[in-house]
Amino acid sequence: MADNVTSLFRSTAAHSPSMAALARESDGAGPVDFCIPCNPYFPTPAMFEDMATRLREIITYYPSSADTITAELCSLLQLPPQCVAMGNGSTELITWIDHLLVRESLAVPVPTFGRWTDQPMETGKRVDMFPLQESGGFALDLAQYAEFIRARGTKVAVICNPNNPDGGFLHKHAVVQFMDAMADLDLVVIDESFLEFADAEVEPSVVQEAMLRPNVIVLRSLGKNFGLHGIRFGYLVANPALAGRVRSMLPKWNLNSFAEHVVFMLKEHGTEYQQSLHQVRRDRMDMSGQLSSLPGLTVYPSQGNFLFVRLPVGAEGTVVRDRMLTEHRLLVRECGNKIGSSSRFLRLVVRPQVDVRRLVSGLEQVLYGTSRRGAAVPEQATGTGYSSGTAAIDRLFSETNGAGTQGLAAQAIGAGTGAPGLPAAPAAGIGMPLPAVPSPVPVGADAGMPMPAAASSGPQQMPQQAPQPLQPPPMQPPPMQSPPVPQQPVPQQMPQQMPQQMPQQMPQHPLAAPGQVPAPASAPVPAPMPAPMPAAASYPSPQMPTGPTPPGVPARGGLTAAQVRGTDGLSQAPGASWSGAQSWPEAAGMGQLS
């Protein structure tokens, strides 16, 4: 029976098997679901009871037309119906966007929702994938993304905010600037399917701005927010011409009777919906802290209703997934089939605390060997003894916090100069051999193409997408006969005084701590050249606010986990307020409805 269940994962190319398929192969009882990103607190039990009592009526008769259901939703959200098209799930809308509005090419950061890469490739389009870097916390740099789009000549750009699977969040002002910078493209799509769960900003949606622009579509989900994936309903918002073009291609009855029933009952349950979102946000913070307590597990900051985690060195995601399901009846999402990810990553849906405690207990047993089948992390301290061929790379990234060989080079320079505050080189026998000097970046035929992850400008400049703890001043490479680098252990945590962001131009001496007067130097230190920026994307990157690292979330490369996402990580932005039970939290982020 266990083999039948786990074999379902190997028969799906880009997605996990359905809960119905898992239930059929496991004696009719499905596992606890940490895989499907769904709101566990909505609808309420009373709402489910109402739907159950009216089940015969709902499934017996035809629904109203899509126009009728859309008009009711627009009345609830205070959106003009001519700017909205409702679909049988967001994937139906993605399909029509591809068929109608994507001519030849589409750019999308990866990893992300699989339909944004799979759908256009299925219709023969060129998909330009902009890789998000683990060393940067999977944060999307919009300026570099814009430069990538210009260099590739892409016609359509996609942003998922928050991104799936990592939960990365972009502030509204930055998204609007990007939309304006890309005004000459055929189309810009902002996928806000998980934005209801974000609390980093009070009004994060760009639906109002999209309706005023000729080439912008905002995609919204209802199933994820309302906890009703099975109903299959979502909508898009755009200017009347774009929305009407998509709406004209949809069948008259593309929405089912369950979707109609839910849309018409929502206006009576705005308060319950608000409470469900707040509870998911609280559970997300609690779940992040509990998972971060597991040795070797990295939890990335998220504004979605899920968390992206990197397994300890040596753990194989498919093995962890299968054992969690067969031994503990817990369904987790292994991300090895997501482009831009690997099997060392899991996406875990936010659930109530009682389920999270069961998840943590199951991971402890599977990862660290407290179950009868032993540990999934062999020789955890060194990562040796696991034969997938990636042990050396795992150790390298673990010891440099995702920065790779450039991080080792920077550590070697710091140890050689004896500069205070710089991390020392790793001890002998750990990780990969230390290079004597930073390796020059080769310049070849492709030098004119901006690198999607980190643009290189010479041997003395570190990649911008992989922030290092500190960047030493330019110096001449030491002679080959220089004494060996002192071997010292790498500090496990960066001091709290570290600067929270590496700006494009150094405002002070690179070795001076924030607020200190830099020591006089014999020669001025040249500032690194800023990365070239296309004219249409010449807006500055927002400054990261300061603040301590949230409990249980590791710092990465001198940036706290919260600072990677542009929040202080402690205080939550105030949510929208509703004056009474008849008020509805407007799903498009445009204020209170009454």
Coordinates of C-alpha atoms in Angstrom, one line a residue:
M1 CA 0.0 0.0 0.0
A2 CA 2.8 2.4 0.9
D3 CA 4.5 1.7 -2.5
N4 CA 1.3 2.5 -4.3
V5 CA 1.0 5.8 -2.5
T6 CA 4.5 7.0 -3.1
S7 CA 4.4 5.9 -6.7
L8 CA 1.8 8.5 -7.4
F9 CA 4.4 11.2 -6.9
R10 CA 6.6 9.7 -9.6
S11 CA 3.8 9.7 -12.2
T12 CA 3.2 13.5 -12.0
A13 CA 5.5 15.8 -13.9
A14 CA 5.1 19.2 -12.2
H15 CA 2.5 18.8 -9.4
S16 CA 1.7 16.6 -6.5
P17 CA -1.1 14.0 -6.8
S18 CA -4.6 15.0 -5.8
M19 CA -5.9 14.3 -2.4
A20 CA -8.6 12.1 -4.0
A21 CA -5.9 9.9 -5.6
L22 CA -4.0 9.6 -2.3
A23 CA -7.2 8.7 -0.4
R24 CA -8.0 6.0 -3.0
E25 CA -4.6 4.4 -2.5
S26 CA -4.6 4.6 1.3
D27 CA -7.8 2.9 2.6
G28 CA -9.9 6.0 2.0
A29 CA -8.4 8.3 4.6
G30 CA -6.2 11.1 3.4
P31 CA -3.1 12.3 5.2
V32 CA -2.7 15.6 7.1
D33 CA -2.1 18.1 4.3
F34 CA 1.0 20.3 4.4
C35 CA 1.2 20.3 0.6
I36 CA -1.8 22.1 -0.9
P37 CA -1.7 25.9 0.1
C38 CA -5.2 26.3 1.4
N39 CA -6.7 28.4 4.2
P40 CA -7.5 25.9 7.0
Y41 CA -9.9 28.3 8.8
F42 CA -12.3 29.2 6.1
P43 CA -15.1 28.4 5.4
T44 CA -16.3 28.0 8.9
P45 CA -18.1 24.8 10.1
A46 CA -21.4 26.7 10.0
M47 CA -20.8 27.6 6.3
F48 CA -19.9 24.0 5.5
E49 CA -23.1 22.9 7.2
D50 CA -25.1 25.3 5.1
M51 CA -23.6 24.0 1.9
A52 CA -24.2 20.4 3.0
T53 CA -27.9 21.0 3.7
R54 CA -28.3 22.6 0.2
L55 CA -26.1 20.1 -1.6
R56 CA -28.9 18.5 -3.6
E57 CA -30.2 21.9 -4.9
I58 CA -26.6 23.1 -5.7
I59 CA -25.6 20.1 -7.8
T60 CA -29.0 19.4 -9.5
Y61 CA -29.5 22.7 -11.4
Y62 CA -27.5 24.8 -13.8
P63 CA -25.7 27.7 -12.3
S64 CA -26.3 31.3 -13.4
S65 CA -24.3 32.7 -16.2
A66 CA -20.7 33.8 -15.5
D67 CA -21.7 37.4 -16.0
T68 CA -24.2 37.1 -13.1
I69 CA -21.6 35.5 -10.7
T70 CA -19.0 38.1 -11.8
A71 CA -21.3 41.0 -11.1
E72 CA -22.0 39.7 -7.6
L73 CA -18.2 39.3 -6.9
C74 CA -17.5 42.8 -8.3
S75 CA -20.3 44.2 -6.0
L76 CA -18.5 42.6 -3.1
L77 CA -15.0 43.8 -4.1
Q78 CA -16.1 47.2 -5.4
L79 CA -14.6 46.6 -8.8
P80 CA -16.1 47.6 -12.1
P81 CA -17.4 44.4 -13.9
Q82 CA -16.0 45.5 -17.2
C83 CA -12.5 45.2 -15.7
V84 CA -12.9 41.7 -14.3
A85 CA -13.0 38.2 -15.9
M86 CA -13.8 35.2 -13.7
G87 CA -12.3 31.8 -14.6
N88 CA -12.7 28.2 -13.6
G89 CA -9.5 28.5 -11.4
S90 CA -6.5 30.7 -12.1
T91 CA -5.0 28.1 -14.4
E92 CA -7.9 28.5 -16.9
L93 CA -7.1 32.3 -16.9
I94 CA -3.3 31.6 -17.3
T95 CA -4.2 29.3 -20.3
W96 CA -6.2 32.1 -22.0
I97 CA -3.6 34.7 -21.2
D98 CA -1.0 32.6 -23.0
H99 CA -3.2 31.8 -26.0
L100 CA -4.5 35.4 -26.5
L101 CA -1.8 37.8 -25.2
V102 CA 1.6 36.0 -25.3
R103 CA 3.0 36.3 -28.8
E104 CA 6.5 34.8 -28.8
S105 CA 8.3 35.0 -25.4
L106 CA 7.6 35.3 -21.7
A107 CA 10.0 36.1 -18.8
V108 CA 9.4 34.7 -15.3
P109 CA 11.6 34.4 -12.1
V110 CA 12.2 30.8 -11.1
P111 CA 11.4 28.8 -9.0
T112 CA 7.8 29.8 -9.2
F113 CA 4.3 28.4 -9.9
G114 CA 4.8 25.7 -12.6
R115 CA 2.1 26.8 -15.0
W116 CA 3.9 30.1 -15.7
T117 CA 6.7 28.0 -17.3
D118 CA 4.9 25.0 -18.5
Q119 CA 1.9 26.6 -20.2
P120 CA 3.8 28.9 -22.7
M121 CA 6.3 26.1 -23.4
E122 CA 3.4 23.8 -24.3
T123 CA 2.3 26.3 -27.0
G124 CA 5.8 26.8 -28.4
K125 CA 6.8 30.1 -26.8
R126 CA 10.2 31.0 -25.6
V127 CA 10.4 31.2 -21.8
D128 CA 13.2 33.3 -20.3
M129 CA 13.8 32.1 -16.8
F130 CA 15.4 34.5 -14.3
P131 CA 17.0 32.4 -11.5
L132 CA 16.4 33.5 -7.9
Q133 CA 19.5 32.9 -5.8
E134 CA 19.5 31.1 -2.5
S135 CA 22.4 33.3 -1.4
G136 CA 20.1 36.3 -1.6
G137 CA 17.3 34.5 0.2
F138 CA 15.5 34.0 -3.1
A139 CA 14.6 37.7 -3.1
L140 CA 13.7 39.1 -6.6
D141 CA 15.8 42.2 -7.5
L142 CA 13.4 44.0 -9.9
A143 CA 16.2 46.2 -11.4
Q144 CA 18.2 43.1 -12.4
Y145 CA 15.1 41.4 -13.6
A146 CA 14.3 44.4 -15.8
E147 CA 17.8 44.4 -17.2
F148 CA 17.5 40.7 -17.9
I149 CA 14.2 41.3 -19.8
R150 CA 15.8 44.1 -21.9
A151 CA 18.8 42.0 -22.7
R152 CA 16.6 39.1 -23.8
G153 CA 14.1 41.2 -25.7
T154 CA 11.2 39.5 -23.9
K155 CA 7.7 40.5 -24.8
V156 CA 5.8 39.5 -21.6
A157 CA 6.9 39.7 -18.0
V158 CA 5.4 37.8 -15.0
I159 CA 5.8 38.5 -11.3
C160 CA 4.3 36.4 -8.6
N161 CA 3.8 38.3 -5.4
P162 CA 4.1 36.6 -3.0
N163 CA 6.1 34.1 -5.0
N164 CA 5.4 30.4 -4.9
P165 CA 7.2 28.3 -3.4
D166 CA 9.4 30.7 -1.4
G167 CA 6.9 33.3 -0.3
G168 CA 9.0 36.2 -1.4
F169 CA 7.2 39.6 -1.2
L170 CA 7.6 42.9 -3.1
H171 CA 6.3 46.2 -1.8
K172 CA 3.6 47.9 -3.8
H173 CA 5.6 51.0 -4.8
A174 CA 8.4 48.7 -6.3
V175 CA 5.9 46.7 -8.3
V176 CA 4.2 49.9 -9.7
Q177 CA 7.6 51.2 -10.7
F178 CA 8.4 48.0 -12.5
M179 CA 5.0 48.1 -14.3
D180 CA 5.8 51.6 -15.6
A181 CA 9.3 50.6 -16.6
M182 CA 7.9 47.8 -18.7
A183 CA 5.2 49.9 -20.3
D184 CA 6.4 49.1 -23.8
L185 CA 6.0 45.3 -23.3
D186 CA 3.1 43.4 -24.8
L187 CA 2.0 42.4 -21.3
V188 CA 2.9 42.5 -17.6
V189 CA 1.2 40.0 -15.3
I190 CA 1.2 40.4 -11.6
D191 CA 0.1 37.1 -10.0
E192 CA -1.3 38.0 -6.6
S193 CA -2.8 34.5 -5.8
F194 CA -1.4 34.5 -2.3
L195 CA -1.5 38.2 -1.5
E196 CA -4.4 37.9 1.0
F197 CA -2.0 36.2 3.5
A198 CA 0.6 39.0 3.4
D199 CA 0.9 41.4 6.3
A200 CA 4.0 43.4 5.4
E201 CA 1.9 46.1 3.9
V202 CA -1.6 47.3 4.6
E203 CA -2.7 47.8 0.9
P204 CA -0.2 45.6 -1.1
S205 CA -2.3 45.0 -4.2
V206 CA -1.9 46.8 -7.5
V207 CA -5.3 46.2 -9.0
Q208 CA -6.2 49.9 -9.0
E209 CA -3.0 50.7 -10.9
A210 CA -3.6 47.8 -13.3
M211 CA -7.0 49.0 -14.4
L212 CA -5.4 52.3 -15.5
R213 CA -2.6 50.8 -17.6
P214 CA -2.9 49.3 -21.1
N215 CA -0.7 46.3 -20.7
V216 CA -1.1 45.0 -17.1
I217 CA -3.1 42.1 -15.7
V218 CA -3.5 41.2 -12.1
L219 CA -4.4 37.6 -11.3
R220 CA -6.2 36.7 -8.1
S221 CA -7.2 33.4 -6.6
L222 CA -10.4 32.6 -4.6
G223 CA -9.9 28.9 -3.9
K224 CA -6.6 29.4 -1.9
N225 CA -7.9 32.3 0.2
F226 CA -11.3 30.8 0.9
G227 CA -10.0 27.3 1.5
L228 CA -12.0 25.8 -1.4
H229 CA -9.6 24.6 -4.0
G230 CA -12.1 22.0 -5.3
I231 CA -14.6 24.7 -6.4
R232 CA -12.1 26.1 -9.0
F233 CA -12.7 29.8 -9.2
G234 CA -10.4 32.9 -9.6
Y235 CA -10.4 36.2 -11.4
L236 CA -8.3 38.7 -13.2
V237 CA -8.4 42.5 -13.2
A238 CA -7.2 44.7 -16.1
N239 CA -8.3 47.6 -18.2
P240 CA -11.7 47.0 -20.0
A241 CA -10.1 46.1 -23.3
L242 CA -7.8 43.4 -21.9
A243 CA -10.4 42.0 -19.5
G244 CA -13.0 42.0 -22.2
R245 CA -10.8 40.2 -24.6
V246 CA -10.3 37.3 -22.1
R247 CA -13.9 37.4 -21.0
S248 CA -15.1 37.0 -24.6
M249 CA -13.3 33.7 -25.0
L250 CA -14.7 32.1 -21.8
P251 CA -17.8 29.8 -22.0
K252 CA -21.0 31.3 -20.7
W253 CA -21.3 28.7 -18.0
N254 CA -17.6 28.3 -17.1
L255 CA -18.4 28.7 -13.4
N256 CA -20.2 25.9 -11.5
S257 CA -23.1 26.0 -9.0
F258 CA -20.8 25.7 -6.0
A259 CA -18.8 28.7 -7.1
E260 CA -22.1 30.7 -7.4
H261 CA -23.3 29.6 -4.0
V262 CA -20.1 30.6 -2.3
V263 CA -19.8 34.0 -4.0
F264 CA -23.4 34.9 -2.9
M265 CA -22.9 33.8 0.7
L266 CA -19.5 35.6 1.2
K267 CA -21.1 39.0 1.9
E268 CA -22.5 37.6 5.2
H269 CA -19.1 36.2 6.4
G270 CA -16.6 39.0 6.1
T271 CA -15.7 39.0 9.7
E272 CA -15.0 35.3 9.8
Y273 CA -12.8 35.6 6.7
Q274 CA -10.8 38.5 8.3
Q275 CA -10.3 36.4 11.4
S276 CA -9.1 33.4 9.3
L277 CA -6.4 35.5 7.6
H278 CA -5.1 36.9 10.9
Q279 CA -4.9 33.3 12.3
V280 CA -2.9 32.1 9.3
R281 CA -0.4 34.9 9.8
R282 CA 0.0 34.1 13.4
D283 CA 0.4 30.4 12.7
R284 CA 3.0 31.3 10.0
M285 CA 5.3 33.0 12.6
D286 CA 4.8 30.2 15.1
M287 CA 5.5 27.5 12.5
S288 CA 8.6 29.3 11.3
G289 CA 10.0 29.4 14.8
Q290 CA 9.3 25.7 15.5
L291 CA 10.9 24.5 12.2
S292 CA 13.9 26.7 12.6
S293 CA 14.7 24.9 15.9
L294 CA 15.5 21.7 13.9
P295 CA 19.3 21.4 13.4
G296 CA 20.5 22.1 9.9
L297 CA 17.0 23.1 8.6
T298 CA 16.9 26.6 6.9
V299 CA 13.5 28.4 6.9
Y300 CA 13.1 31.3 4.4
P301 CA 10.9 34.3 5.3
S302 CA 7.5 34.1 3.6
Q303 CA 4.5 36.3 3.1
G304 CA 2.4 33.4 1.8
N305 CA 0.5 30.7 3.6
F306 CA 3.4 28.4 3.2
L307 CA 7.1 28.2 4.2
F308 CA 10.1 27.2 2.0
V309 CA 12.7 25.2 3.8
R310 CA 16.1 23.7 2.9
L311 CA 16.8 20.3 4.3
P312 CA 20.0 19.6 6.3
V313 CA 23.1 18.6 4.4
G314 CA 22.7 15.0 3.1
A315 CA 18.9 14.8 3.2
E316 CA 17.2 13.8 0.0
G317 CA 13.8 15.4 -0.4
T318 CA 12.0 12.5 -2.1
V319 CA 13.1 10.2 0.7
V320 CA 11.9 12.6 3.4
R321 CA 8.6 13.1 1.5
D322 CA 7.9 9.4 1.1
R323 CA 8.8 8.5 4.7
M324 CA 6.8 11.4 6.1
L325 CA 3.8 10.1 4.2
T326 CA 4.1 6.4 4.9
E327 CA 5.4 6.5 8.4
H328 CA 3.6 9.6 9.8
R329 CA 0.7 10.2 7.4
L330 CA 1.9 13.7 6.6
L331 CA 1.9 15.1 3.1
V332 CA 4.7 17.5 2.3
R333 CA 5.7 19.2 -1.0
E334 CA 9.1 18.2 -2.2
C335 CA 10.3 20.8 -4.8
G336 CA 12.7 18.9 -6.9
N337 CA 10.4 19.1 -9.9
K338 CA 10.2 22.9 -9.8
I339 CA 12.5 24.6 -12.2
G340 CA 15.1 26.6 -10.3
S341 CA 14.7 24.4 -7.2
S342 CA 16.0 21.0 -6.1
S343 CA 15.0 18.0 -4.0
R344 CA 16.8 19.6 -1.0
F345 CA 13.8 22.0 -0.6
L346 CA 10.3 21.5 0.8
R347 CA 7.3 23.8 0.7
L348 CA 5.3 23.4 3.9
V349 CA 1.8 24.8 4.1
V350 CA 0.9 26.8 7.3
R351 CA -1.5 24.8 9.5
P352 CA -2.8 25.0 13.0
Q353 CA -0.3 24.5 15.9
V354 CA -1.5 21.0 16.7
D355 CA -0.6 19.8 13.2
V356 CA 2.7 21.7 13.2
R357 CA 3.8 19.9 16.4
R358 CA 3.1 16.6 14.6
L359 CA 5.0 17.8 11.6
V360 CA 8.1 18.8 13.7
S361 CA 8.0 15.5 15.5
G362 CA 7.8 13.6 12.2
L363 CA 10.7 15.5 10.7
E364 CA 12.8 14.9 13.8
Q365 CA 12.3 11.2 13.5
V366 CA 12.9 11.0 9.8
L367 CA 15.9 13.4 9.6
Y368 CA 17.8 12.5 12.7
G369 CA 17.1 8.8 13.1
T370 CA 14.8 8.4 16.1
S371 CA 12.6 6.0 14.1
R372 CA 13.2 2.4 13.4
R373 CA 14.3 3.1 9.8
G374 CA 17.2 5.4 10.9
A375 CA 18.2 8.9 9.9
A376 CA 17.7 10.5 6.5
V377 CA 20.7 12.8 7.3
P378 CA 23.8 10.5 7.4
E379 CA 26.8 11.9 9.3
Q380 CA 25.1 15.2 9.7
A381 CA 28.2 17.1 10.9
T382 CA 30.2 16.6 7.8
G383 CA 27.8 15.5 5.1
T384 CA 30.0 12.5 4.1
G385 CA 28.7 9.1 3.5
Y386 CA 25.9 10.2 1.1
S387 CA 26.5 9.2 -2.5
S388 CA 24.3 11.5 -4.6
G389 CA 27.4 13.3 -5.8
T390 CA 26.3 16.6 -4.2
A391 CA 27.9 16.2 -0.8
A392 CA 30.8 18.5 -1.6
I393 CA 28.6 21.2 -3.0
D394 CA 26.3 20.9 0.0
R395 CA 29.2 21.4 2.4
L396 CA 30.5 24.3 0.3
F397 CA 27.1 26.1 0.4
S398 CA 26.5 25.3 4.0
E399 CA 29.8 26.7 5.2
T400 CA 29.5 29.9 3.0
N401 CA 25.8 30.4 3.8
G402 CA 24.9 30.0 0.1
A403 CA 27.7 32.2 -1.3
G404 CA 29.8 29.4 -2.8
T405 CA 33.4 29.9 -3.9
Q406 CA 33.2 33.6 -4.0
G407 CA 32.4 33.5 -0.2
L408 CA 35.5 31.3 0.4
A409 CA 37.6 33.8 -1.5
A410 CA 36.4 36.7 0.6
Q411 CA 37.1 34.7 3.8
A412 CA 40.6 34.0 2.6
I413 CA 41.3 37.7 2.0
G414 CA 39.8 38.6 5.4
A415 CA 42.0 36.0 7.2
G416 CA 45.1 37.1 5.3
T417 CA 44.7 40.7 6.2
G418 CA 43.7 40.1 9.8
A419 CA 41.0 42.7 9.4
P420 CA 38.7 42.9 12.4
G421 CA 35.2 41.7 11.8
L422 CA 35.9 39.6 8.8
P423 CA 35.2 35.8 9.1
A424 CA 38.2 33.6 9.2
A425 CA 38.8 30.8 6.7
P426 CA 37.3 27.3 7.4
A427 CA 39.4 24.8 9.2
A428 CA 41.5 22.4 7.1
G429 CA 39.7 19.4 5.7
I430 CA 36.3 21.2 5.8
G431 CA 34.6 22.1 2.5
M432 CA 36.6 22.9 -0.6
P433 CA 40.2 24.2 -0.8
L434 CA 40.6 27.9 -0.3
P435 CA 41.7 29.9 -3.4
A436 CA 44.6 32.2 -2.8
V437 CA 42.8 35.1 -4.4
P438 CA 39.4 35.7 -5.9
S439 CA 39.1 34.0 -9.3
P440 CA 38.7 36.5 -12.2
V441 CA 35.4 36.3 -14.0
P442 CA 36.1 35.2 -17.6
V443 CA 34.9 37.6 -20.3
G444 CA 33.9 35.8 -23.4
A445 CA 31.5 36.0 -26.3
D446 CA 28.5 36.3 -23.9
A447 CA 30.0 39.2 -21.9
G448 CA 27.5 41.6 -23.4
M449 CA 24.6 39.6 -21.9
P450 CA 23.9 40.7 -18.3
M451 CA 24.1 37.8 -15.9
P452 CA 20.6 37.1 -14.5
A453 CA 21.8 36.3 -11.0
A454 CA 24.8 38.6 -10.4
A455 CA 26.3 40.9 -13.0
S456 CA 30.1 40.7 -13.0
S457 CA 32.3 43.7 -13.6
G458 CA 35.8 42.4 -12.9
P459 CA 37.9 40.3 -10.6
Q460 CA 37.6 42.6 -7.6
Q461 CA 33.8 42.8 -7.5
M462 CA 31.7 40.3 -5.8
P463 CA 28.3 39.2 -7.4
Q464 CA 25.6 41.6 -6.3
Q465 CA 23.0 38.9 -6.0
A466 CA 25.0 37.0 -3.4
P467 CA 25.7 39.5 -0.5
Q468 CA 28.8 38.8 1.6
P469 CA 29.2 39.6 5.3
L470 CA 31.7 42.4 4.4
Q471 CA 33.5 43.4 1.2
P472 CA 37.2 44.2 1.7
P473 CA 38.8 47.1 -0.2
P474 CA 40.5 46.4 -3.5
M475 CA 44.0 45.0 -3.0
Q476 CA 46.8 43.5 -5.1
P477 CA 46.8 39.7 -5.2
P478 CA 49.5 38.2 -2.9
P479 CA 52.4 36.4 -4.5
M480 CA 52.1 32.7 -5.0
Q481 CA 54.9 32.2 -2.4
S482 CA 52.9 33.8 0.4
P483 CA 52.5 31.8 3.6
P484 CA 49.4 29.7 3.9
V485 CA 46.2 31.3 5.2
P486 CA 45.6 30.8 8.9
Q487 CA 43.0 28.2 9.4
Q488 CA 40.2 29.2 11.9
P489 CA 36.6 28.0 12.3
V490 CA 33.9 30.0 10.5
P491 CA 31.7 32.0 13.0
Q492 CA 28.2 30.5 13.1
Q493 CA 26.4 33.8 13.3
M494 CA 27.2 37.3 12.2
P495 CA 27.3 40.1 14.8
Q496 CA 24.2 42.2 15.1
Q497 CA 26.2 45.3 14.1
M498 CA 26.7 44.1 10.5
P499 CA 25.3 46.4 7.8
Q500 CA 22.0 45.2 6.7
Q501 CA 22.4 45.8 3.0
M502 CA 25.2 46.2 0.4
P503 CA 24.4 49.4 -1.4
Q504 CA 25.3 50.0 -5.1
Q505 CA 27.9 52.6 -4.0
M506 CA 29.7 52.3 -0.7
P507 CA 28.8 55.3 1.5
Q508 CA 31.7 54.7 3.8
H509 CA 34.9 52.7 4.2
P510 CA 33.9 49.0 3.7
L511 CA 35.5 47.9 7.0
A512 CA 33.8 50.6 9.1
A513 CA 30.8 49.5 11.2
P514 CA 27.6 51.5 10.8
G515 CA 27.9 54.8 12.7
Q516 CA 31.7 54.7 13.0
V517 CA 34.1 57.2 11.4
P518 CA 36.3 55.3 8.9
A519 CA 40.0 55.3 9.7
P520 CA 42.1 57.5 7.4
A521 CA 43.7 55.6 4.5
S522 CA 46.8 56.3 2.5
A523 CA 44.9 56.3 -0.7
P524 CA 41.2 56.8 -1.5
V525 CA 39.2 53.6 -1.9
P526 CA 37.4 53.6 -5.2
A527 CA 33.7 52.7 -5.0
P528 CA 32.6 49.7 -7.1
M529 CA 31.0 50.6 -10.4
P530 CA 27.2 50.3 -10.3
A531 CA 25.5 47.7 -12.4
P532 CA 24.3 49.0 -15.8
M533 CA 20.6 49.8 -15.7
P534 CA 18.3 50.1 -18.7
A535 CA 16.7 53.5 -19.1
A536 CA 13.2 52.2 -18.5
A537 CA 14.2 50.6 -15.2
S538 CA 16.3 53.3 -13.7
Y539 CA 14.5 53.5 -10.3
P540 CA 16.5 52.9 -7.1
S541 CA 16.2 49.8 -5.0
P542 CA 14.4 50.5 -1.7
Q543 CA 16.6 50.6 1.4
M544 CA 16.2 47.7 3.8
P545 CA 15.1 48.7 7.3
T546 CA 17.2 47.7 10.2
G547 CA 16.0 45.4 12.9
P548 CA 17.0 42.2 14.8
T549 CA 16.5 38.8 13.2
P550 CA 13.2 37.2 14.1
P551 CA 13.4 34.3 16.6
G552 CA 14.4 31.1 14.9
V553 CA 15.2 32.6 11.5
P554 CA 18.9 32.5 10.6
A555 CA 20.8 35.4 9.2
R556 CA 22.2 35.0 5.7
G557 CA 25.3 36.7 4.5
G558 CA 25.0 39.7 6.9
L559 CA 21.3 40.2 6.1
T560 CA 18.7 39.1 8.6
A561 CA 16.0 37.0 7.2
A562 CA 13.5 39.8 7.6
Q563 CA 15.8 42.3 5.9
V564 CA 16.1 40.1 2.9
R565 CA 12.3 40.6 2.4
G566 CA 12.3 44.3 3.4
T567 CA 10.5 44.0 6.7
D568 CA 11.7 44.3 10.3
G569 CA 10.4 40.7 10.9
L570 CA 8.9 41.5 14.3
S571 CA 6.0 43.9 14.0
Q572 CA 3.2 43.0 11.7
A573 CA 1.6 45.7 9.6
P574 CA -1.9 46.5 10.7
G575 CA -4.5 44.7 8.7
A576 CA -7.6 46.2 7.3
S577 CA -10.4 46.7 9.7
W578 CA -14.0 46.0 9.4
S579 CA -16.7 47.8 11.4
G580 CA -19.2 45.0 11.6
A581 CA -20.4 41.5 10.6
Q582 CA -21.8 42.9 7.3
S583 CA -18.5 44.5 6.3
W584 CA -16.3 42.5 3.8
P585 CA -12.5 42.6 3.7
E586 CA -12.0 43.6 0.0
A587 CA -9.9 41.0 -1.6
A588 CA -8.2 43.4 -4.0
G589 CA -6.8 45.5 -1.2
M590 CA -8.8 48.7 -1.9
G591 CA -10.1 49.4 1.5
Q592 CA -13.1 48.6 3.6
L593 CA -16.4 47.8 2.0
S594 CA -19.6 48.5 3.8

